GROMACS .gro file of C-alpha atoms in nm:
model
  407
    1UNK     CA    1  13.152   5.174   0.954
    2UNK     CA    2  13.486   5.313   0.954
    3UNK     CA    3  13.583   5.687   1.001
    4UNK     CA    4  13.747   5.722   0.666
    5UNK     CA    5  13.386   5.600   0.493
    6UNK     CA    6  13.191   5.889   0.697
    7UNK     CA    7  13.449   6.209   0.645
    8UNK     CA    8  13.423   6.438   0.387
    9UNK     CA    9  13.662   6.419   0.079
   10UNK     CA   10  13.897   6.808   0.122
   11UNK     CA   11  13.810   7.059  -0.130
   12UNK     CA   12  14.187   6.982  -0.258
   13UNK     CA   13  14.100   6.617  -0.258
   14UNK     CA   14  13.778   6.690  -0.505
   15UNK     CA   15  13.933   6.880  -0.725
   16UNK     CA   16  14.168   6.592  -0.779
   17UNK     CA   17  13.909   6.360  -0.850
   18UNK     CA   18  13.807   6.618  -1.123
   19UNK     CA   19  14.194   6.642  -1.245
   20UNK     CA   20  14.159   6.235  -1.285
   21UNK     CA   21  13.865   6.216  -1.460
   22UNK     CA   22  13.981   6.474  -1.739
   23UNK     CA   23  14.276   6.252  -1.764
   24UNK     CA   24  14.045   5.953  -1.840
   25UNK     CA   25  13.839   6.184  -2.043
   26UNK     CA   26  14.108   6.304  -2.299
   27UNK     CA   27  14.262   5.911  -2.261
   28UNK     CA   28  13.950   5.790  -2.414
   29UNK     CA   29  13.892   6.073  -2.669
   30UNK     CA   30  14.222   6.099  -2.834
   31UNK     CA   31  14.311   5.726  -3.000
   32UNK     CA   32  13.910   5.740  -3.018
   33UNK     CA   33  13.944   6.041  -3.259
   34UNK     CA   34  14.188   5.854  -3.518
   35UNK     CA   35  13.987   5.499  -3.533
   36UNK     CA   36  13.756   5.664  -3.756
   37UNK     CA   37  14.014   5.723  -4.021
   38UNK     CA   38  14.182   5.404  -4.066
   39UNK     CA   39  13.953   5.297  -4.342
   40UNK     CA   40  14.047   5.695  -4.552
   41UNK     CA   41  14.447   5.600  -4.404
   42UNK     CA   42  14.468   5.239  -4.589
   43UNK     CA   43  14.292   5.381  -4.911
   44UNK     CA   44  14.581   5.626  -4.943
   45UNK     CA   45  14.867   5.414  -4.837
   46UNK     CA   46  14.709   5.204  -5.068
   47UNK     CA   47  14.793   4.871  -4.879
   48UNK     CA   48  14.626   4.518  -4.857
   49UNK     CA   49  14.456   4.377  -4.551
   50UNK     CA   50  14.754   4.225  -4.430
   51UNK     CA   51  14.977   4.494  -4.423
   52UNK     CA   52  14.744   4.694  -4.282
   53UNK     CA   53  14.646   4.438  -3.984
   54UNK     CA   54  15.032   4.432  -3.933
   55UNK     CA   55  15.029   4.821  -3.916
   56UNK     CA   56  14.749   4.830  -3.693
   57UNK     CA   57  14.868   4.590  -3.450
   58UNK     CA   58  15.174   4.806  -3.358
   59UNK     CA   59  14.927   4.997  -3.168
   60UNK     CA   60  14.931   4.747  -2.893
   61UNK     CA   61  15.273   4.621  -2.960
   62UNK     CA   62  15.398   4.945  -2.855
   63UNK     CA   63  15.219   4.979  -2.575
   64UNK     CA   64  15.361   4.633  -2.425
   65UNK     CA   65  15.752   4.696  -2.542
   66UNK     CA   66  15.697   4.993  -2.358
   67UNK     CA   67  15.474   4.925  -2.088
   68UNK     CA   68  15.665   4.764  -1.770
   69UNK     CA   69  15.856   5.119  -1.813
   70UNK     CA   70  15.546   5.318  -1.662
   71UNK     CA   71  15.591   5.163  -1.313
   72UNK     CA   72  15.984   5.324  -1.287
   73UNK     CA   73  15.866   5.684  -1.451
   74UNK     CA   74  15.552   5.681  -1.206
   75UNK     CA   75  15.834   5.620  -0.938
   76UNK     CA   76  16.092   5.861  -1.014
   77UNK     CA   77  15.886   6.165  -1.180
   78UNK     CA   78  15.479   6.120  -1.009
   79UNK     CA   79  15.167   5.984  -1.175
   80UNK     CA   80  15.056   6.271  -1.252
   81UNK     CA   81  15.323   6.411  -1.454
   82UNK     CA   82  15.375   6.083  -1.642
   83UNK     CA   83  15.002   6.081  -1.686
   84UNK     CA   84  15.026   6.421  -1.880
   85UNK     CA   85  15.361   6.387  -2.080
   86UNK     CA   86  15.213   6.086  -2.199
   87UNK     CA   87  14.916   6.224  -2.295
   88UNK     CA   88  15.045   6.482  -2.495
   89UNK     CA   89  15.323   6.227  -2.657
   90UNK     CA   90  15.020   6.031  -2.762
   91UNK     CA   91  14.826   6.265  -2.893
   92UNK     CA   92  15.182   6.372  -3.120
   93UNK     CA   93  15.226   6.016  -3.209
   94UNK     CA   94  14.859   5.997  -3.360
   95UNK     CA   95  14.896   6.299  -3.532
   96UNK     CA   96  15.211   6.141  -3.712
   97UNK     CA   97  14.979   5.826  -3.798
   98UNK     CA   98  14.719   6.079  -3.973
   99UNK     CA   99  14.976   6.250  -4.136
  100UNK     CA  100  15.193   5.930  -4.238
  101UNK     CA  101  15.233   5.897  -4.594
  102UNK     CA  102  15.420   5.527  -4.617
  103UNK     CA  103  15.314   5.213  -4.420
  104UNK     CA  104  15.624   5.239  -4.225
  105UNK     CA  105  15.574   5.592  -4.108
  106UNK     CA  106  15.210   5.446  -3.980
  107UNK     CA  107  15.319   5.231  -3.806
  108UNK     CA  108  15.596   5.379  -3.631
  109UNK     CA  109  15.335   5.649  -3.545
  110UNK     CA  110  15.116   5.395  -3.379
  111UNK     CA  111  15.377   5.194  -3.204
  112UNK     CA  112  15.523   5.541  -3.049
  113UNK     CA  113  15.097   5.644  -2.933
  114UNK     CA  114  15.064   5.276  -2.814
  115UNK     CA  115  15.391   5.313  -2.635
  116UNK     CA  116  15.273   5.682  -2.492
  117UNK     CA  117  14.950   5.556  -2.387
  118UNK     CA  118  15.063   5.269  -2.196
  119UNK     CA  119  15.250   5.496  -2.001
  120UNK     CA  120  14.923   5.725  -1.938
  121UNK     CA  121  14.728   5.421  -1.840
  122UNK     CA  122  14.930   5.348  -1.593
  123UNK     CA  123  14.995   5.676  -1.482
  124UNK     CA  124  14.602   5.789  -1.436
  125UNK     CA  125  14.488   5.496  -1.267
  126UNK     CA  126  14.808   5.485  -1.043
  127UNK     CA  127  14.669   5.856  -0.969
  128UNK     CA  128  14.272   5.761  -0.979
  129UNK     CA  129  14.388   5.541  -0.655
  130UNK     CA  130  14.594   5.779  -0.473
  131UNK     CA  131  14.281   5.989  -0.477
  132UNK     CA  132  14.054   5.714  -0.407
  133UNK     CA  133  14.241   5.638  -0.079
  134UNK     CA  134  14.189   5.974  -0.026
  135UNK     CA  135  13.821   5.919  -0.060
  136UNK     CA  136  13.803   5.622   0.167
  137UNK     CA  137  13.536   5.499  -0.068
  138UNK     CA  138  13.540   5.322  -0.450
  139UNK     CA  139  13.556   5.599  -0.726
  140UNK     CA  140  13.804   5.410  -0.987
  141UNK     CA  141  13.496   5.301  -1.153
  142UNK     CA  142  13.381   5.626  -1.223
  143UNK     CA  143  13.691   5.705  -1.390
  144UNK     CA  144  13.678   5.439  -1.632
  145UNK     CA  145  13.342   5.537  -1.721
  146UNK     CA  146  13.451   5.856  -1.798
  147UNK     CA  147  13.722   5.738  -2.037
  148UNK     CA  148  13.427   5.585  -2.224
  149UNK     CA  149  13.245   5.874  -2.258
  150UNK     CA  150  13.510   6.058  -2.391
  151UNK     CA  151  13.609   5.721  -2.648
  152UNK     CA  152  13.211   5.822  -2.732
  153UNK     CA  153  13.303   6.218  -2.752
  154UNK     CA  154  13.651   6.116  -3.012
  155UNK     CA  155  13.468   5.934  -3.199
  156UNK     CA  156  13.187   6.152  -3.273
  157UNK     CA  157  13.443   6.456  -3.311
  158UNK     CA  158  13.560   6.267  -3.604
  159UNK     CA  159  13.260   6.170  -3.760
  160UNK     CA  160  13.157   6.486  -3.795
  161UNK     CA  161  13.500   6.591  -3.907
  162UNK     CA  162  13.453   6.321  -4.177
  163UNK     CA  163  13.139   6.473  -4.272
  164UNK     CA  164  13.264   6.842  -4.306
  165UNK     CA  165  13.524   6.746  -4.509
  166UNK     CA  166  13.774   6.831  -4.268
  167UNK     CA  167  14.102   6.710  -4.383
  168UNK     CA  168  14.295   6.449  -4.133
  169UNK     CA  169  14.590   6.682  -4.017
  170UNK     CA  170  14.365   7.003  -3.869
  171UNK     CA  171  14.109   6.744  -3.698
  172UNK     CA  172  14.378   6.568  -3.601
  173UNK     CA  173  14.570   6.870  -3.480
  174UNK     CA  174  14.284   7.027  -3.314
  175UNK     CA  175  14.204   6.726  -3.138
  176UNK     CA  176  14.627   6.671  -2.970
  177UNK     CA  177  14.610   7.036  -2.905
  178UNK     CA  178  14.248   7.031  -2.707
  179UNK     CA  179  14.313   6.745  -2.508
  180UNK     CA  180  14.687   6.859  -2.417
  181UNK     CA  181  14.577   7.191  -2.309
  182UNK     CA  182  14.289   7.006  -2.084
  183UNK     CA  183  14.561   6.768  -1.944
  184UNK     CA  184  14.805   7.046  -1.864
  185UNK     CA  185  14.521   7.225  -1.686
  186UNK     CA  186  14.440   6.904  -1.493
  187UNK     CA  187  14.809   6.826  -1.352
  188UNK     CA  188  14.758   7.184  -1.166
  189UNK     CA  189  14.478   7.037  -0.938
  190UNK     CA  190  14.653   6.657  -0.957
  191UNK     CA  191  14.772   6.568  -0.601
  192UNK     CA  192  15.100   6.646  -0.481
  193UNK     CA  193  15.344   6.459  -0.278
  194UNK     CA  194  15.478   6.115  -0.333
  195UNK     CA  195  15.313   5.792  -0.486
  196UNK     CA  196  15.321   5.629  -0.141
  197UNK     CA  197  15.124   5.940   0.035
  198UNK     CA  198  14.807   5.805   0.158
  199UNK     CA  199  14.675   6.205   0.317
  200UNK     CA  200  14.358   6.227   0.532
  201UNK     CA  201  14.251   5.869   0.454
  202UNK     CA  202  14.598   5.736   0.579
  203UNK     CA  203  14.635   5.899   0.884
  204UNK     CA  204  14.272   5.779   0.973
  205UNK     CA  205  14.369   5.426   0.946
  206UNK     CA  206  14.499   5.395   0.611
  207UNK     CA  207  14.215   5.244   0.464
  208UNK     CA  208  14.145   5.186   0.132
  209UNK     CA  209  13.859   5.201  -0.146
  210UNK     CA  210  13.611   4.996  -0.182
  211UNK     CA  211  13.543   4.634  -0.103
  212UNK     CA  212  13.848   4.719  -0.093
  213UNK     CA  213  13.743   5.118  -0.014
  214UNK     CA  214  13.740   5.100   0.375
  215UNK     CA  215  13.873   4.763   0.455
  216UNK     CA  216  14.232   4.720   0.619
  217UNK     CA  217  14.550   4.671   0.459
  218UNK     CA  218  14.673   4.360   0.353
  219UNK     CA  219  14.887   4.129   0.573
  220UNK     CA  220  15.221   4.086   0.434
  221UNK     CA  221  15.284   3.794   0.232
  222UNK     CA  222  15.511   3.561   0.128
  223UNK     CA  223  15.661   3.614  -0.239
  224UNK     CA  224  15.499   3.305  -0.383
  225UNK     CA  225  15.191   3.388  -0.235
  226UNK     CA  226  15.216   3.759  -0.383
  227UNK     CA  227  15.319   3.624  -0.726
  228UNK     CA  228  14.968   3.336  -0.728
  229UNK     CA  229  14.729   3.632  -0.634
  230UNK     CA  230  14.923   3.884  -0.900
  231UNK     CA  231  14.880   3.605  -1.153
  232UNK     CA  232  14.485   3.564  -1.050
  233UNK     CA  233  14.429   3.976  -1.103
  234UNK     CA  234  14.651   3.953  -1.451
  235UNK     CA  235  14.398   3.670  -1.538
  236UNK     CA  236  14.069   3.853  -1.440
  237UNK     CA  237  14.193   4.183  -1.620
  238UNK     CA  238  14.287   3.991  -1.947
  239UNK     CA  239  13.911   3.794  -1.891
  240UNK     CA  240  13.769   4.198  -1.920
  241UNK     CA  241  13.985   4.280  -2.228
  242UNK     CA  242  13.849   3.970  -2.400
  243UNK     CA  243  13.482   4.019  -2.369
  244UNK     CA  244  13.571   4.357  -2.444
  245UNK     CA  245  13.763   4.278  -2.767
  246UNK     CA  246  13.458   4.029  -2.853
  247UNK     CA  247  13.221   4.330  -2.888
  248UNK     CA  248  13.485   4.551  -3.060
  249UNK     CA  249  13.614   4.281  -3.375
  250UNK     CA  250  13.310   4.062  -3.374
  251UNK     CA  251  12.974   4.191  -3.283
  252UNK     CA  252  12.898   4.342  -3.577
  253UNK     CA  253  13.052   4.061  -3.811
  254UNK     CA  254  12.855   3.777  -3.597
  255UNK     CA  255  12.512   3.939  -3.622
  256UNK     CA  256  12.568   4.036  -4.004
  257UNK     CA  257  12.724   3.762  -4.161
  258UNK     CA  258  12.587   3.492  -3.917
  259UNK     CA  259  12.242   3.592  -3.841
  260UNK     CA  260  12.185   3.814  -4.120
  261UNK     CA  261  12.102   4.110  -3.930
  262UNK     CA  262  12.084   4.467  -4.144
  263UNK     CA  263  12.423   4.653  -4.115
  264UNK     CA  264  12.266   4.930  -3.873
  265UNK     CA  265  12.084   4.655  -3.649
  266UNK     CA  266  12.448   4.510  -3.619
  267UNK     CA  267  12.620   4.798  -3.484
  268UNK     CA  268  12.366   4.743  -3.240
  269UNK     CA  269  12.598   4.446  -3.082
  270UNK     CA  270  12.891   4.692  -2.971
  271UNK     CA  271  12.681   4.977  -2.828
  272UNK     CA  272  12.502   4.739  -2.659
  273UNK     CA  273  12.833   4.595  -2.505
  274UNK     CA  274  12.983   4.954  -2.460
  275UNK     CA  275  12.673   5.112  -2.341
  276UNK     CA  276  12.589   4.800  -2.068
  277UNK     CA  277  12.974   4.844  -1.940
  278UNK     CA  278  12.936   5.239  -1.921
  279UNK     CA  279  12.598   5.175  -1.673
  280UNK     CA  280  12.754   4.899  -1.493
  281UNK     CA  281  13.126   5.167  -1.413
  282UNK     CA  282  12.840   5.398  -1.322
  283UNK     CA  283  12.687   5.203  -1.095
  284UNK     CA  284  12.973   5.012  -0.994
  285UNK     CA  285  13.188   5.198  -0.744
  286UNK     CA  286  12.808   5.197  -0.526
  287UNK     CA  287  12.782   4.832  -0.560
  288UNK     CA  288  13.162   4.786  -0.464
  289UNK     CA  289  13.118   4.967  -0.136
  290UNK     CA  290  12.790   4.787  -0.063
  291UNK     CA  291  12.916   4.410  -0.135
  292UNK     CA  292  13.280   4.394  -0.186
  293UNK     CA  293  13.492   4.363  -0.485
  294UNK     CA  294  13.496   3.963  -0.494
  295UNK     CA  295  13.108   3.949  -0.470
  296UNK     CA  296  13.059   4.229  -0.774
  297UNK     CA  297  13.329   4.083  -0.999
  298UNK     CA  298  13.176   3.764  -0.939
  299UNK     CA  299  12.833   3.813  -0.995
  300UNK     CA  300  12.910   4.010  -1.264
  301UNK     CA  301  13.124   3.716  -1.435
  302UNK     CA  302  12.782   3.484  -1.367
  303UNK     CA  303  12.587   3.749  -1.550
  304UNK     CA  304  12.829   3.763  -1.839
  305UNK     CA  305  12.846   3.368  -1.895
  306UNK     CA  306  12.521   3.290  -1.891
  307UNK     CA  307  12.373   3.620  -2.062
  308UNK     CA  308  12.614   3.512  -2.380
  309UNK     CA  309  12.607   3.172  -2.335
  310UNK     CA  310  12.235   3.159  -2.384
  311UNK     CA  311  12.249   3.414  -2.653
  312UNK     CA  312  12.530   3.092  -2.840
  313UNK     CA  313  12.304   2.856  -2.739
  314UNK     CA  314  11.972   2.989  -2.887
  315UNK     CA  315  12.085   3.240  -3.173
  316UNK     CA  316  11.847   3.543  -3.268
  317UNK     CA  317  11.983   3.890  -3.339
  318UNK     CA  318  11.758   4.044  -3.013
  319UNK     CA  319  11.901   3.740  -2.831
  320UNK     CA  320  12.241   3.829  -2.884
  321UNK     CA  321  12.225   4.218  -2.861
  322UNK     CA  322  12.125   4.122  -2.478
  323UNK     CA  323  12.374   3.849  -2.471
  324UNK     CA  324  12.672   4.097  -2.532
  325UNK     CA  325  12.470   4.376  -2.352
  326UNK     CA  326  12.474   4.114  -2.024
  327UNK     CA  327  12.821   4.052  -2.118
  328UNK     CA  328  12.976   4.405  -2.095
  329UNK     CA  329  12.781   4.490  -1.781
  330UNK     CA  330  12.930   4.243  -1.659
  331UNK     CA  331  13.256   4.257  -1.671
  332UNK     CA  332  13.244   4.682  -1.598
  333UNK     CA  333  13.430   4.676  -1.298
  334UNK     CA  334  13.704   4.391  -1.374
  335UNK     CA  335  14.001   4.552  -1.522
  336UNK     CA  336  13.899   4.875  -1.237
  337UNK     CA  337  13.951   4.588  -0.939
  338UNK     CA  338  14.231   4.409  -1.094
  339UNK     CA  339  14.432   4.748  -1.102
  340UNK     CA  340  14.291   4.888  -0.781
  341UNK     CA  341  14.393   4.502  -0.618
  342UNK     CA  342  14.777   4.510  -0.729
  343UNK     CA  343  14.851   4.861  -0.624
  344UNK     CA  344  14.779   4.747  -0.320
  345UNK     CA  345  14.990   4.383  -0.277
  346UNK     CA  346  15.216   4.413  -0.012
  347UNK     CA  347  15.621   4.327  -0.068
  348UNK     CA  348  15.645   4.546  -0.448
  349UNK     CA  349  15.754   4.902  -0.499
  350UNK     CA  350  15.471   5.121  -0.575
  351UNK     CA  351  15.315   5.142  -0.945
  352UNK     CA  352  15.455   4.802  -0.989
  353UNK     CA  353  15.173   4.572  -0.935
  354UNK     CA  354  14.975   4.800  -1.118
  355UNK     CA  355  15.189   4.844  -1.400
  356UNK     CA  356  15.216   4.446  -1.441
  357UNK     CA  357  14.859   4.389  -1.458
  358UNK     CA  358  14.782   4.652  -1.692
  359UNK     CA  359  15.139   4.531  -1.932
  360UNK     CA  360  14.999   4.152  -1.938
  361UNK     CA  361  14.618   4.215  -2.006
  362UNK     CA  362  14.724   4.423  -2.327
  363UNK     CA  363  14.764   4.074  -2.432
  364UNK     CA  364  14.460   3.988  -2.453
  365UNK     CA  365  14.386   4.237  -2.730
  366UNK     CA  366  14.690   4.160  -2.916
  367UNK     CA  367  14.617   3.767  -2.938
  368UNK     CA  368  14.239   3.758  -2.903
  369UNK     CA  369  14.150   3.881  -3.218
  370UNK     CA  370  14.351   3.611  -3.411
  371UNK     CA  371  14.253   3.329  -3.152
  372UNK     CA  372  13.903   3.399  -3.188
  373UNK     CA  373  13.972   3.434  -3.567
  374UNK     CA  374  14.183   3.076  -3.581
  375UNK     CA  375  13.881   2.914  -3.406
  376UNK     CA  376  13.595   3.073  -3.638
  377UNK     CA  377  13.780   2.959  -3.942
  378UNK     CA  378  13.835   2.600  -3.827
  379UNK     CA  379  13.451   2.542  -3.649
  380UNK     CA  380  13.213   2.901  -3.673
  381UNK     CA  381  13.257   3.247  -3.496
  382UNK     CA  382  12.933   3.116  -3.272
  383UNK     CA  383  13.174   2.854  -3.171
  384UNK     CA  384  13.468   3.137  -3.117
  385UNK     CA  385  13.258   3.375  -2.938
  386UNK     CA  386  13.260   3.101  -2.668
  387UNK     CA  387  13.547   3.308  -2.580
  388UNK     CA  388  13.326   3.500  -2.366
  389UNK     CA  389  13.140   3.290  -2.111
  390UNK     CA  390  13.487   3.154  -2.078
  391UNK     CA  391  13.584   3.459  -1.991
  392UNK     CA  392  13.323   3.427  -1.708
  393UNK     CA  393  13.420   3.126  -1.606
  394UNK     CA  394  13.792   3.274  -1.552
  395UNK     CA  395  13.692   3.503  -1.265
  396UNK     CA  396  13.477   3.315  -1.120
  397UNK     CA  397  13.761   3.114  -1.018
  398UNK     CA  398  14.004   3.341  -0.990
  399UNK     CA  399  13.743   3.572  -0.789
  400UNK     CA  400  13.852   3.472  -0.420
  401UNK     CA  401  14.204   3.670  -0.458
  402UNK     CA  402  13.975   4.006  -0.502
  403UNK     CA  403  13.916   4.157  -0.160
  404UNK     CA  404  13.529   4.073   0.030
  405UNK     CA  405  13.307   4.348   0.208
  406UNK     CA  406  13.431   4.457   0.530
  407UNK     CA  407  13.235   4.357   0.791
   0.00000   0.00000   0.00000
């Protein structure tokens, strides 16, 4: 066991870990805060499905325009800083979208939040690893599960908004001006220094988190090899988003419409998904240190194929609950080890690995939904929700580029 593993984190270096995870928090909570209203927003635009799936989508089409950006602004003004100003440009930008009286206005909104919140994405995890190294241990994890308790905390803000017959602009206002003032509070405990600053950790041996947490740094490589293992982590990232994406468009339609479950047994199919991935980020960064990145994203990947691949195979709405319950705790901790792997390839400037991997597997939630949809309509969504033991079957081969357990 390494030095790094057995010292104690600095009181400065905790209450950066606290700074992240209120970044994460307010990440999760603001877009989480608007999804709610979509359904009140296209009554009173008064638009058709179409237009409104075009509207919607500019969401993520700002976010990759925008998105290969966040690696320069990380560079020239800090994570943390870029973490915050995006935060508070996103929250303006879905204030705009709640406010937008024309279809155009919408989605202009949305493609300026999606744009916004690439940045932030970027930005926090670039900063979640700075402190991690710190740490000498895996705590990315932890963030992420933090950004899904605070999706949890947005969405029931607005639900009860919706039930108190709060209009859209003051929840909507309330909810930029909370989460900016807790971001802005959080960038005054936020490491200081330069990206590249590696503190305690670094001058111990430079070691970093997990798997991965204490294990050495990489030898340098060539440029093709760099390029095949950044294409690998791109791949197991985008293999999270689409399980992901599977729970989020088509749990609930699968187990309604197919299966005939009742509309609140459905909903079951996403919160089981959601609330298996939150456990397994909870768990995760523990399992990391104790067996390596490569063996977790691995096993997990196993558990996610077969879990939903038996739940396909032998259809009943318990059956399938698990199925996508297996399925999200499975894939917890790729998109966390996909990020945490390219911010640390050797021969690129800093934030750019990371900003590459996180710019590519938007992707997959921009063209899974109508893949998945293409396929359902030509064969059955059973048959298109094959999409995510394939998903499985992705990282398990792409696996080996993630990092092994120190020995």
């Amino acid at each position: 066991m390494t030095v790094d593993v057995l010292r104690r984190p600095a009181p400065a270096d905790r209450r950066a870990r606290v700074a992240v995870a209120v970044l994460f928090f307010t990440n999760g909570a603001l877009f989480a805060n608007l999804l709610p209203r979509y359904p009140q927003i296209k009554a009173d635009l008064g638009i058709g499905n179409a237009a409104y799936g075009l509207a919607v989508a500019a969401f993520p089409a700002g976010a990759i325009t925008a998105g290969l950006a966040a690696g320069i602004l990380v560079r020239r003004f800090g994570s943390a800083r870029v973490a915050v100003g995006g935060t508070l440009l996103t929250g303006a930008g879905i204030l705009a979208a709640g406010l937008a009286d024309s279809v155009a206005v919408f989605a202009g909104a949305l493609f300026l939040a999606g744009a916004m919140d690439a940045f932030t994405d970027v930005a926090q995890n670039a900063h979640g690893l700075r402190v991690q190294r710190r740490y000498g241990r895996s705590i990315i994890n932890s963030f992420h599960a933090i950004w899904s308790i605070g999706a949890v905390t947005g969405g029931s803000m607005a639900a009860t908004a919706i039930a108190l017959g709060v209009p859209r602009g003051p929840h909507l206002l309330f909810s930029a001006v909370v989460f900016a003032v807790a971001a802005c509070v959080a960038l005054r405990y936020c490491l200081p220094g330069p990206e590249t600053d590696t503190g305690a950790a670094g001058e111990a041996g430079e070691a970093d988190a997990g798997d991965g947490a204490a294990s050495p740094k990489r030898a340098p490589a060539t440029g093709l090899r760099t390029g095949w293992v950044l294409a690998a982590l791109v791949l197991i990232a985008t293999a999270g988003t689409l399980v992901e994406d599977a729970g989020m468009s088509w749990a609930t339609l699968y187990l309604s419409d197919s299966l005939h479950a009742t509309a609140a047994l459905a909903a079951s199919g996403y919160v089981g998904l959601v609330g298996a991935q939150f456990v397994g980020r909870i768990v995760g960064d523990r399992l990391v240190d104790r067996f390596g990145q490569r063996t977790v994203a691995r096993s997990g990947a196993l558990i996610a194929a077969v879990g939903m691949g038996l739940a396909l195979a032998v259809p009943t709405v318990p059956g399938t609950v698990l199925g996508f319950a297996a399925a999200g705790f499975g894939v917890a901790t790729l998109v966390p080890a996909a990020m945490h792997e390219a911010d640390e390839l050797p021969g690129l400037k800093p934030g750019s690995g990371l900003t590459l991997v996180s710019w590519l597997m938007r992707l997959g939630f921009l063209l899974s939904p109508p893949a998945v949809g293409l396929v359902a309509d030509a064969t059955s969504l059973r048959v298109g929700l094959l999409v995510v033991p394939f998903a499985g079957l992705i990282v398990l081969v792409c696996g080996g580029v993630l990092r092994s357990r120190r020995g």
